[in-house]
PDB file of C-alpha atoms in Angstrom:
ATOM      1  CA  MET A   6     -14.600  25.290   2.222  1.00  0.00           C
ATOM      2  CA  THR A   7     -14.283  26.859   5.625  1.00  0.00           C
ATOM      3  CA  ALA A   8     -12.167  29.396   6.225  1.00  0.00           C
ATOM      4  CA  ILE A   9     -10.311  29.800   9.674  1.00  0.00           C
ATOM      5  CA  GLU A  10     -11.044  33.702   9.453  1.00  0.00           C
ATOM      6  CA  ASN A  11     -14.655  32.594  10.024  1.00  0.00           C
ATOM      7  CA  THR A  12     -13.940  30.141  13.309  1.00  0.00           C
ATOM      8  CA  PRO A  13     -12.929  30.592  16.492  1.00  0.00           C
ATOM      9  CA  LEU A  14      -8.875  30.251  15.506  1.00  0.00           C
ATOM     10  CA  GLY A  15      -9.117  32.702  13.389  1.00  0.00           C
ATOM     11  CA  ARG A  16      -8.072  35.169  15.758  1.00  0.00           C
ATOM     12  CA  LEU A  17      -4.733  33.347  17.205  1.00  0.00           C
ATOM     13  CA  ASP A  18      -3.990  32.850  13.354  1.00  0.00           C
ATOM     14  CA  LYS A  19      -4.239  36.574  13.207  1.00  0.00           C
ATOM     15  CA  GLU A  20      -2.404  37.391  16.346  1.00  0.00           C
ATOM     16  CA  GLY A  21       0.527  34.710  15.143  1.00  0.00           C
ATOM     17  CA  ARG A  22      -0.253  32.245  17.621  1.00  0.00           C
ATOM     18  CA  LEU A  23      -0.614  29.033  15.163  1.00  0.00           C
ATOM     19  CA  LEU A  24       2.927  27.744  14.783  1.00  0.00           C
ATOM     20  CA  ASN A  25       4.295  24.644  13.479  1.00  0.00           C
ATOM     21  CA  ALA A  26       1.651  23.487  12.050  1.00  0.00           C
ATOM     22  CA  VAL A  27       1.077  19.945  11.270  1.00  0.00           C
ATOM     23  CA  LEU A  28      -2.359  20.505  10.079  1.00  0.00           C
ATOM     24  CA  LYS A  29      -4.220  23.587   8.957  1.00  0.00           C
ATOM     25  CA  GLN A  30      -6.916  23.144   7.028  1.00  0.00           C
ATOM     26  CA  PRO A  31     -10.549  22.768   6.710  1.00  0.00           C
ATOM     27  CA  THR A  32     -11.771  18.733   7.265  1.00  0.00           C
ATOM     28  CA  LYS A  33     -15.723  18.543   6.167  1.00  0.00           C
ATOM     29  CA  PRO A  34     -17.661  21.349   5.437  1.00  0.00           C
ATOM     30  CA  GLY A  35     -17.797  23.714   8.184  1.00  0.00           C
ATOM     31  CA  ARG A  36     -15.218  22.414  10.007  1.00  0.00           C
ATOM     32  CA  PHE A  37     -11.531  23.410  10.383  1.00  0.00           C
ATOM     33  CA  ASP A  38      -9.107  21.419  12.174  1.00  0.00           C
ATOM     34  CA  PHE A  39      -5.634  22.412  13.498  1.00  0.00           C
ATOM     35  CA  ARG A  40      -2.355  20.074  14.806  1.00  0.00           C
ATOM     36  CA  GLY A  41       0.824  21.885  15.749  1.00  0.00           C
ATOM     37  CA  ASP A  42       1.372  24.682  18.974  1.00  0.00           C
ATOM     38  CA  ILE A  43       0.084  27.773  19.942  1.00  0.00           C
ATOM     39  CA  ALA A  44       2.139  30.339  21.377  1.00  0.00           C
ATOM     40  CA  LEU A  45       1.668  31.482  25.203  1.00  0.00           C
ATOM     41  CA  LYS A  46       4.080  33.973  25.746  1.00  0.00           C
ATOM     42  CA  PHE A  47       5.937  35.751  23.069  1.00  0.00           C
ATOM     43  CA  GLN A  48       9.136  37.260  23.634  1.00  0.00           C
ATOM     44  CA  VAL A  49       9.697  40.998  23.303  1.00  0.00           C
ATOM     45  CA  ALA A  50      10.695  41.612  19.530  1.00  0.00           C
ATOM     46  CA  VAL A  51      13.816  43.383  18.965  1.00  0.00           C
ATOM     47  CA  ALA A  52      13.373  46.164  15.933  1.00  0.00           C
ATOM     48  CA  ASP A  53      12.096  43.793  13.110  1.00  0.00           C
ATOM     49  CA  GLU A  54      13.802  40.570  14.633  1.00  0.00           C
ATOM     50  CA  LYS A  55      11.003  37.440  14.724  1.00  0.00           C
ATOM     51  CA  ARG A  56      11.964  35.762  17.852  1.00  0.00           C
ATOM     52  CA  PRO A  57      10.342  32.073  18.430  1.00  0.00           C
ATOM     53  CA  PRO A  58       7.470  32.438  21.800  1.00  0.00           C
ATOM     54  CA  GLU A  59       9.336  31.952  25.418  1.00  0.00           C
ATOM     55  CA  TYR A  60       6.363  29.182  25.539  1.00  0.00           C
ATOM     56  CA  THR A  61       3.609  27.186  23.936  1.00  0.00           C
ATOM     57  CA  MET A  62       1.221  24.494  24.368  1.00  0.00           C
ATOM     58  CA  GLU A  63       2.894  21.915  22.626  1.00  0.00           C
ATOM     59  CA  GLN A  64       0.971  19.332  19.947  1.00  0.00           C
ATOM     60  CA  VAL A  65      -2.081  20.883  20.121  1.00  0.00           C
ATOM     61  CA  LEU A  66      -4.957  19.120  18.572  1.00  0.00           C
ATOM     62  CA  VAL A  67      -8.421  21.581  17.700  1.00  0.00           C
ATOM     63  CA  CYS A  68     -11.442  21.717  15.940  1.00  0.00           C
ATOM     64  CA  ALA A  69     -13.398  24.810  15.082  1.00  0.00           C
ATOM     65  CA  GLU A  70     -16.699  25.324  13.461  1.00  0.00           C
ATOM     66  CA  GLU A  71     -17.824  27.929  10.904  1.00  0.00           C
ATOM     67  CA  GLY A  72     -19.758  30.616  12.561  1.00  0.00           C
ATOM     68  CA  LYS A  73     -19.312  29.308  15.849  1.00  0.00           C
ATOM     69  CA  THR A  74     -17.914  31.445  18.621  1.00  0.00           C
ATOM     70  CA  THR A  75     -16.180  28.870  20.758  1.00  0.00           C
ATOM     71  CA  ILE A  76     -13.855  25.380  20.391  1.00  0.00           C
ATOM     72  CA  PRO A  77     -15.702  22.736  21.389  1.00  0.00           C
ATOM     73  CA  VAL A  78     -12.813  20.398  21.936  1.00  0.00           C
ATOM     74  CA  LEU A  79      -8.969  20.513  22.005  1.00  0.00           C
ATOM     75  CA  ALA A  80      -5.823  18.493  23.788  1.00  0.00           C
ATOM     76  CA  GLY A  81      -2.282  20.018  23.535  1.00  0.00           C
ATOM     77  CA  TYR A  82       0.944  19.456  25.933  1.00  0.00           C
ATOM     78  CA  LEU A  83       1.975  21.867  28.318  1.00  0.00           C
ATOM     79  CA  GLN A  84       5.585  22.056  30.147  1.00  0.00           C
ATOM     80  CA  ASN A  85       4.370  23.509  33.021  1.00  0.00           C
ATOM     81  CA  PHE A  86       0.948  22.756  34.582  1.00  0.00           C
ATOM     82  CA  ALA A  87       1.392  26.459  35.729  1.00  0.00           C
ATOM     83  CA  PHE A  88       0.682  27.787  31.464  1.00  0.00           C
ATOM     84  CA  LEU A  89      -3.000  27.030  32.167  1.00  0.00           C
ATOM     85  CA  ALA A  90      -3.775  30.015  33.358  1.00  0.00           C
ATOM     86  CA  ASP A  91      -1.673  31.549  30.184  1.00  0.00           C
ATOM     87  CA  VAL A  92      -4.085  29.060  28.208  1.00  0.00           C
ATOM     88  CA  VAL A  93      -7.149  30.619  29.876  1.00  0.00           C
ATOM     89  CA  ASP A  94      -5.922  34.170  29.628  1.00  0.00           C
ATOM     90  CA  VAL A  95      -4.652  33.436  25.803  1.00  0.00           C
ATOM     91  CA  LEU A  96      -7.655  31.033  23.976  1.00  0.00           C
ATOM     92  CA  GLY A  97      -9.994  33.745  26.380  1.00  0.00           C
ATOM     93  CA  ASP A  98     -13.138  33.531  24.966  1.00  0.00           C
ATOM     94  CA  ALA A  99     -12.866  30.733  22.304  1.00  0.00           C
ATOM     95  CA  LEU A 100     -13.263  28.460  25.142  1.00  0.00           C
ATOM     96  CA  ALA A 101     -16.358  27.338  25.923  1.00  0.00           C
ATOM     97  CA  PRO A 102     -17.827  26.532  29.934  1.00  0.00           C
ATOM     98  CA  ASP A 103     -19.309  22.970  28.325  1.00  0.00           C
ATOM     99  CA  GLY A 104     -16.046  22.696  26.059  1.00  0.00           C
ATOM    100  CA  LYS A 105     -13.601  19.486  26.390  1.00  0.00           C
ATOM    101  CA  TYR A 106     -10.014  20.442  26.901  1.00  0.00           C
ATOM    102  CA  PHE A 107      -7.020  18.282  27.615  1.00  0.00           C
ATOM    103  CA  LEU A 108      -3.704  19.531  28.522  1.00  0.00           C
ATOM    104  CA  PHE A 109      -1.252  16.930  29.200  1.00  0.00           C
ATOM    105  CA  CYS A 110       1.369  18.280  31.773  1.00  0.00           C
ATOM    106  CA  ASN A 111       5.305  17.716  32.157  1.00  0.00           C
ATOM    107  CA  ASN A 112       5.222  18.326  35.874  1.00  0.00           C
ATOM    108  CA  ILE A 113       2.235  17.036  37.813  1.00  0.00           C
ATOM    109  CA  ASP A 114       2.545  13.275  39.172  1.00  0.00           C
ATOM    110  CA  LEU A 115       2.686  10.430  36.827  1.00  0.00           C
ATOM    111  CA  LEU A 116      -0.103   8.485  38.743  1.00  0.00           C
ATOM    112  CA  SER A 117      -2.331  11.779  38.951  1.00  0.00           C
ATOM    113  CA  LYS A 118      -5.784  12.865  36.860  1.00  0.00           C
ATOM    114  CA  TYR A 119      -7.507  15.914  37.943  1.00  0.00           C
ATOM    115  CA  ARG A 120     -10.445  17.874  36.509  1.00  0.00           C
ATOM    116  CA  VAL A 121      -9.221  21.748  36.988  1.00  0.00           C
ATOM    117  CA  THR A 122     -11.741  24.534  36.470  1.00  0.00           C
ATOM    118  CA  HIS A 123      -9.752  27.809  35.938  1.00  0.00           C
ATOM    119  CA  GLY A 124     -11.490  30.914  34.571  1.00  0.00           C
ATOM    120  CA  GLY A 125     -14.912  29.334  34.272  1.00  0.00           C
ATOM    121  CA  LYS A 126     -13.283  26.923  31.633  1.00  0.00           C
ATOM    122  CA  THR A 127     -12.981  23.208  33.100  1.00  0.00           C
ATOM    123  CA  PHE A 128      -9.767  21.270  31.898  1.00  0.00           C
ATOM    124  CA  TYR A 129      -8.536  17.677  32.092  1.00  0.00           C
ATOM    125  CA  VAL A 130      -5.308  17.532  33.429  1.00  0.00           C
ATOM    126  CA  LEU A 131      -3.365  14.338  32.824  1.00  0.00           C
ATOM    127  CA  PRO A 132       0.888  13.275  33.516  1.00  0.00           C
ATOM    128  CA  CYS A 133       2.501  13.149  29.585  1.00  0.00           C
ATOM    129  CA  ASP A 134       6.229  11.694  29.824  1.00  0.00           C
ATOM    130  CA  GLU A 135       8.040  10.535  27.224  1.00  0.00           C
ATOM    131  CA  SER A 136       4.649  10.428  24.867  1.00  0.00           C
ATOM    132  CA  THR A 137       3.292  12.251  23.029  1.00  0.00           C
ATOM    133  CA  VAL A 138      -0.345  13.872  22.943  1.00  0.00           C
ATOM    134  CA  TRP A 139      -1.239  11.900  19.899  1.00  0.00           C
ATOM    135  CA  LYS A 140      -0.107   8.551  22.085  1.00  0.00           C
ATOM    136  CA  GLU A 141      -1.852   9.612  24.811  1.00  0.00           C
ATOM    137  CA  MET A 142      -5.329  10.785  23.146  1.00  0.00           C
ATOM    138  CA  THR A 143      -6.188   7.397  21.241  1.00  0.00           C
ATOM    139  CA  GLU A 144      -5.075   4.949  24.208  1.00  0.00           C
ATOM    140  CA  LEU A 145      -7.259   7.585  26.565  1.00  0.00           C
ATOM    141  CA  LEU A 146      -9.937   7.473  24.179  1.00  0.00           C
ATOM    142  CA  SER A 147      -9.141   3.493  23.231  1.00  0.00           C
ATOM    143  CA  ILE A 148      -8.411   4.266  19.598  1.00  0.00           C
ATOM    144  CA  ASP A 149      -6.844   1.381  17.748  1.00  0.00           C
ATOM    145  CA  LYS A 150      -4.308   2.695  15.046  1.00  0.00           C
ATOM    146  CA  ASN A 151      -5.336  -0.180  12.613  1.00  0.00           C
ATOM    147  CA  ASP A 152      -8.784   1.212  12.069  1.00  0.00           C
ATOM    148  CA  ILE A 153      -7.807   5.093  11.384  1.00  0.00           C
ATOM    149  CA  LYS A 154      -4.754   4.316   9.437  1.00  0.00           C
ATOM    150  CA  LYS A 155      -6.603   4.312   5.703  1.00  0.00           C
ATOM    151  CA  LEU A 156      -7.721   8.236   6.617  1.00  0.00           C
ATOM    152  CA  ASP A 157      -5.690  11.497   5.990  1.00  0.00           C
ATOM    153  CA  THR A 158      -4.049  13.390   8.866  1.00  0.00           C
ATOM    154  CA  GLY A 159      -7.717  15.133   9.080  1.00  0.00           C
ATOM    155  CA  GLY A 160      -9.770  12.526   9.059  1.00  0.00           C
ATOM    156  CA  LYS A 161      -7.925  10.843  11.679  1.00  0.00           C
ATOM    157  CA  THR A 162      -7.731  13.957  13.286  1.00  0.00           C
ATOM    158  CA  ASP A 163     -12.026  14.107  13.056  1.00  0.00           C
ATOM    159  CA  VAL A 164     -11.579  10.842  14.662  1.00  0.00           C
ATOM    160  CA  VAL A 165     -10.104  11.883  17.894  1.00  0.00           C
ATOM    161  CA  LEU A 166     -11.259  15.051  17.758  1.00  0.00           C
ATOM    162  CA  ASP A 167     -15.398  13.545  17.643  1.00  0.00           C
ATOM    163  CA  ALA A 168     -14.848  10.768  20.450  1.00  0.00           C
ATOM    164  CA  ALA A 169     -12.831  13.104  22.749  1.00  0.00           C
ATOM    165  CA  ARG A 170     -15.727  15.424  22.405  1.00  0.00           C
ATOM    166  CA  ASP A 171     -17.905  12.395  23.670  1.00  0.00           C
ATOM    167  CA  TRP A 172     -15.515  11.112  26.272  1.00  0.00           C
ATOM    168  CA  HIS A 173     -15.743  11.908  30.371  1.00  0.00           C
ATOM    169  CA  GLU A 174     -14.631  10.625  33.582  1.00  0.00           C
ATOM    170  CA  ASP A 175     -14.695  12.050  37.170  1.00  0.00           C
ATOM    171  CA  TYR A 176     -11.297  12.663  37.586  1.00  0.00           C
ATOM    172  CA  GLU A 177     -10.544  14.332  41.345  1.00  0.00           C
ATOM    173  CA  VAL A 178     -11.661  18.063  40.882  1.00  0.00           C
ATOM    174  CA  ILE A 179      -8.897  20.629  42.024  1.00  0.00           C
ATOM    175  CA  THR A 180      -8.789  24.113  42.310  1.00  0.00           C
ATOM    176  CA  TYR A 181      -5.575  25.533  39.829  1.00  0.00           C
ATOM    177  CA  GLU A 182      -3.904  26.993  43.056  1.00  0.00           C
ATOM    178  CA  LYS A 183      -4.126  23.735  44.278  1.00  0.00           C
ATOM    179  CA  GLY A 184      -2.774  22.079  41.038  1.00  0.00           C
ATOM    180  CA  VAL A 185       0.212  25.179  41.077  1.00  0.00           C
ATOM    181  CA  SER A 186       1.163  24.549  45.004  1.00  0.00           C
ATOM    182  CA  ILE A 187       1.842  20.288  44.343  1.00  0.00           C
ATOM    183  CA  MET A 188       2.893  20.377  41.022  1.00  0.00           C
ATOM    184  CA  GLU A 189       6.702  19.091  40.288  1.00  0.00           C
ATOM    185  CA  PRO A 190       9.485  20.458  39.260  1.00  0.00           C
ATOM    186  CA  VAL A 191      10.045  20.778  35.070  1.00  0.00           C
ATOM    187  CA  LYS A 192      11.222  17.433  34.116  1.00  0.00           C
ATOM    188  CA  ASN A 193      14.112  18.713  31.528  1.00  0.00           C
ATOM    189  CA  ARG A 194      13.094  16.517  28.423  1.00  0.00           C
ATOM    190  CA  ASN A 195      16.531  16.432  27.332  1.00  0.00           C
ATOM    191  CA  GLU A 196      18.140  15.158  29.656  1.00  0.00           C
ATOM    192  CA  ASN A 197      19.246  11.515  29.518  1.00  0.00           C
ATOM    193  CA  ARG A 198      19.256  11.777  25.810  1.00  0.00           C
ATOM    194  CA  PRO A 199      21.667  10.594  23.695  1.00  0.00           C
ATOM    195  CA  VAL A 200      23.946  13.342  22.129  1.00  0.00           C
TER     196      VAL A 200
END
């Protein structure tokens, strides 16, 4: 079975960045999938105290292949579009110039869809409000949940990531700087929720 250390996710795991895993296992020969959160910025640790990260990329769907150095496909949720720069810094060389990367952001216009290149890596940036990355990805890729309901978590994740790898849309191309200049205030996710 594929060990995480032999994939591009190994470094992130060693750095303690793979958190809240719903799935963290080999799914088929040569492939390792992860669903959970990736820590983007750690809080300063005092003494032995283990603190939660300052912020993360949430609801991540990602696969990595044994012996490869880059991640072919990834989707995740960012509370703030500006964190895209942290995604590029933290994932670094694990991101490929030809990879398929989807970021759903809390603070971009709900009618907007962009392609943003930063640090030589291109991301599809889409709005996400009151939804989940899983639901948004299955809708974007036209995957009927009835077609995959008999599969286990790893099998479902593989279907979505394989479809994402083959998907292409020509969204408006903007720079990271332009995205930061037009992004909206971060919405409070707990607002209007019953107590």
